Amino acid sequence: MIQETLAIIKPDGVARGLIGEVIRRIESHGLKVKAMKMVHLSKKEAEGFYAVHRERPFFGSLTSFMSEGPVVLMILSGENAIQAWRDLMGATDPAKSAPGTIRREFGLSIERNTTHGSDAPETAAFETSYFFSGMEACN
Ligand code: IDP
Ligand code: MG
């Protein structure tokens, strides 16, 4: 099934010059970039994006991190894109993610883990429309 998912290169990845490396991995695994932009989120915009985590103890720290510098936002498309992109990223905690995954190779901590990916079709729909209008996605 062809799906779309939201990918983010988080501030730690952009700051360390990993934009090209992350996109190279995405494209070499057959996922297509359908939309892309670089933005510096405000704290409020980061809070809106991560609203499902509002009650978690790390919410304040996470949203400060996500608004500390620019991020790259992308809509990815491909066969089972949601799981395919999560497989490329690896587990949330870099210390527990599989060798060869982005988070294992580049993640600095469970919070500063370099990339984001949607976790289900409903969250992918919310997250892609949170950042992109229909006009911004290419076919
Ligand atoms: P995911 O990004 O792998 O889907 P989530 O549980 O949805 O993981 O958490 C969202 C983000 O919140 C993570 O990517 C990470 O940046 C941060 N995070 C998750 N768990 C922790 C934690 O225990 N401490 C600090 N930050 C965390
Ligand atoms: Mg998540």
Short mmCIF file of N, CA and C and ligand atoms in Angstrom, two decimals, residues 10 50 52-53 56-59 61-62 65-66 86 89-93 103 109-119, ligand 1:
data_model
loop_
_atom_site.label_atom_id
_atom_site.label_comp_id
_atom_site.label_asym_id
_atom_site.label_seq_id
_atom_site.Cartn_x
_atom_site.Cartn_y
_atom_site.Cartn_z
N LYS A 10 15.55 16.80 12.92
CA LYS A 10 15.42 17.63 14.12
C LYS A 10 16.60 18.61 14.23
N TYR A 50 3.42 18.38 18.98
CA TYR A 50 3.57 17.28 19.94
C TYR A 50 2.45 17.27 20.98
N VAL A 52 -0.01 15.47 21.53
CA VAL A 52 -0.33 14.16 22.14
C VAL A 52 0.57 13.84 23.32
N HIS A 53 1.72 14.49 23.39
CA HIS A 53 2.66 14.22 24.49
C HIS A 53 2.57 15.25 25.62
N ARG A 56 3.31 14.24 29.15
CA ARG A 56 4.56 13.50 29.43
C ARG A 56 5.55 14.42 30.16
N PRO A 57 6.38 13.84 31.02
CA PRO A 57 7.32 14.66 31.81
C PRO A 57 8.33 15.40 30.94
N PHE A 58 8.60 14.87 29.74
CA PHE A 58 9.62 15.48 28.88
C PHE A 58 9.05 16.50 27.90
N PHE A 59 7.75 16.84 28.01
CA PHE A 59 7.10 17.71 27.02
C PHE A 59 7.78 19.09 26.91
N SER A 61 10.85 20.03 27.80
CA SER A 61 12.20 19.90 27.28
C SER A 61 12.18 19.57 25.79
N LEU A 62 11.29 18.67 25.40
CA LEU A 62 11.18 18.26 23.99
C LEU A 62 10.81 19.45 23.10
N PHE A 65 13.70 21.89 22.80
CA PHE A 65 14.68 21.32 21.84
C PHE A 65 14.21 21.51 20.40
N MET A 66 12.95 21.19 20.14
CA MET A 66 12.45 21.23 18.75
C MET A 66 12.36 22.66 18.21
N ARG A 86 10.14 4.48 9.73
CA ARG A 86 10.46 4.19 11.14
C ARG A 86 11.58 3.15 11.23
N MET A 89 14.82 4.91 10.69
CA MET A 89 15.19 5.74 11.86
C MET A 89 15.72 4.90 13.00
N GLY A 90 15.08 3.77 13.28
CA GLY A 90 15.40 2.96 14.45
C GLY A 90 14.58 3.39 15.66
N ALA A 91 14.78 2.70 16.77
CA ALA A 91 14.02 2.94 17.99
C ALA A 91 14.28 4.33 18.54
N THR A 92 13.32 4.82 19.34
CA THR A 92 13.38 6.17 19.90
C THR A 92 14.71 6.46 20.60
N ASP A 93 15.15 5.51 21.42
CA ASP A 93 16.39 5.67 22.19
C ASP A 93 17.57 5.16 21.34
N ARG A 103 19.08 6.75 13.98
CA ARG A 103 19.17 7.15 15.39
C ARG A 103 20.36 6.49 16.07
N SER A 109 20.89 11.35 22.19
CA SER A 109 20.20 10.94 23.42
C SER A 109 18.77 10.56 23.04
N ILE A 110 18.01 10.06 24.01
CA ILE A 110 16.63 9.67 23.72
C ILE A 110 15.83 10.89 23.22
N GLU A 111 16.20 12.09 23.67
CA GLU A 111 15.49 13.29 23.20
C GLU A 111 16.08 13.80 21.88
N ARG A 112 17.39 13.95 21.84
CA ARG A 112 18.07 14.51 20.65
C ARG A 112 18.42 13.37 19.72
N ASN A 113 17.35 12.82 19.11
CA ASN A 113 17.52 11.59 18.32
C ASN A 113 17.39 11.81 16.82
N THR A 114 17.68 13.02 16.37
CA THR A 114 18.01 13.35 14.97
C THR A 114 16.84 13.38 13.99
N THR A 115 15.87 12.46 14.13
CA THR A 115 14.76 12.44 13.16
C THR A 115 13.44 12.10 13.86
N HIS A 116 12.37 12.49 13.19
CA HIS A 116 11.01 12.14 13.60
C HIS A 116 10.32 11.39 12.46
N GLY A 117 9.42 10.48 12.79
CA GLY A 117 8.55 9.85 11.80
C GLY A 117 7.19 9.57 12.39
N SER A 118 6.15 9.76 11.60
CA SER A 118 4.79 9.45 12.06
C SER A 118 4.70 7.97 12.43
N ASP A 119 3.77 7.65 13.36
CA ASP A 119 3.69 6.25 13.82
C ASP A 119 2.46 5.48 13.34
P1 IDP B 1 9.13 8.44 18.50
O1 IDP B 1 9.76 9.75 18.04
O2 IDP B 1 10.08 7.29 18.33
O3 IDP B 1 7.78 8.18 17.89
P2 IDP B 1 7.76 9.20 20.98
O4 IDP B 1 7.53 8.28 22.13
O5 IDP B 1 6.59 9.54 20.11
O6 IDP B 1 8.96 8.56 20.10
O7 IDP B 1 8.38 10.53 21.55
C1 IDP B 1 8.50 11.68 20.76
C2 IDP B 1 9.86 12.30 20.97
O8 IDP B 1 9.98 12.71 22.32
C3 IDP B 1 11.04 11.35 20.75
O9 IDP B 1 11.43 11.20 19.40
C4 IDP B 1 12.13 12.02 21.57
O10 IDP B 1 12.69 13.15 20.89
C5 IDP B 1 11.33 12.53 22.77
N1 IDP B 1 11.31 11.55 23.88
C6 IDP B 1 10.68 10.36 23.94
N2 IDP B 1 10.87 9.75 25.12
C7 IDP B 1 11.65 10.59 25.83
C8 IDP B 1 12.21 10.52 27.16
O11 IDP B 1 12.01 9.56 27.91
N3 IDP B 1 12.97 11.58 27.55
C9 IDP B 1 13.20 12.66 26.76
N4 IDP B 1 12.69 12.76 25.52
C10 IDP B 1 11.93 11.74 25.06
#
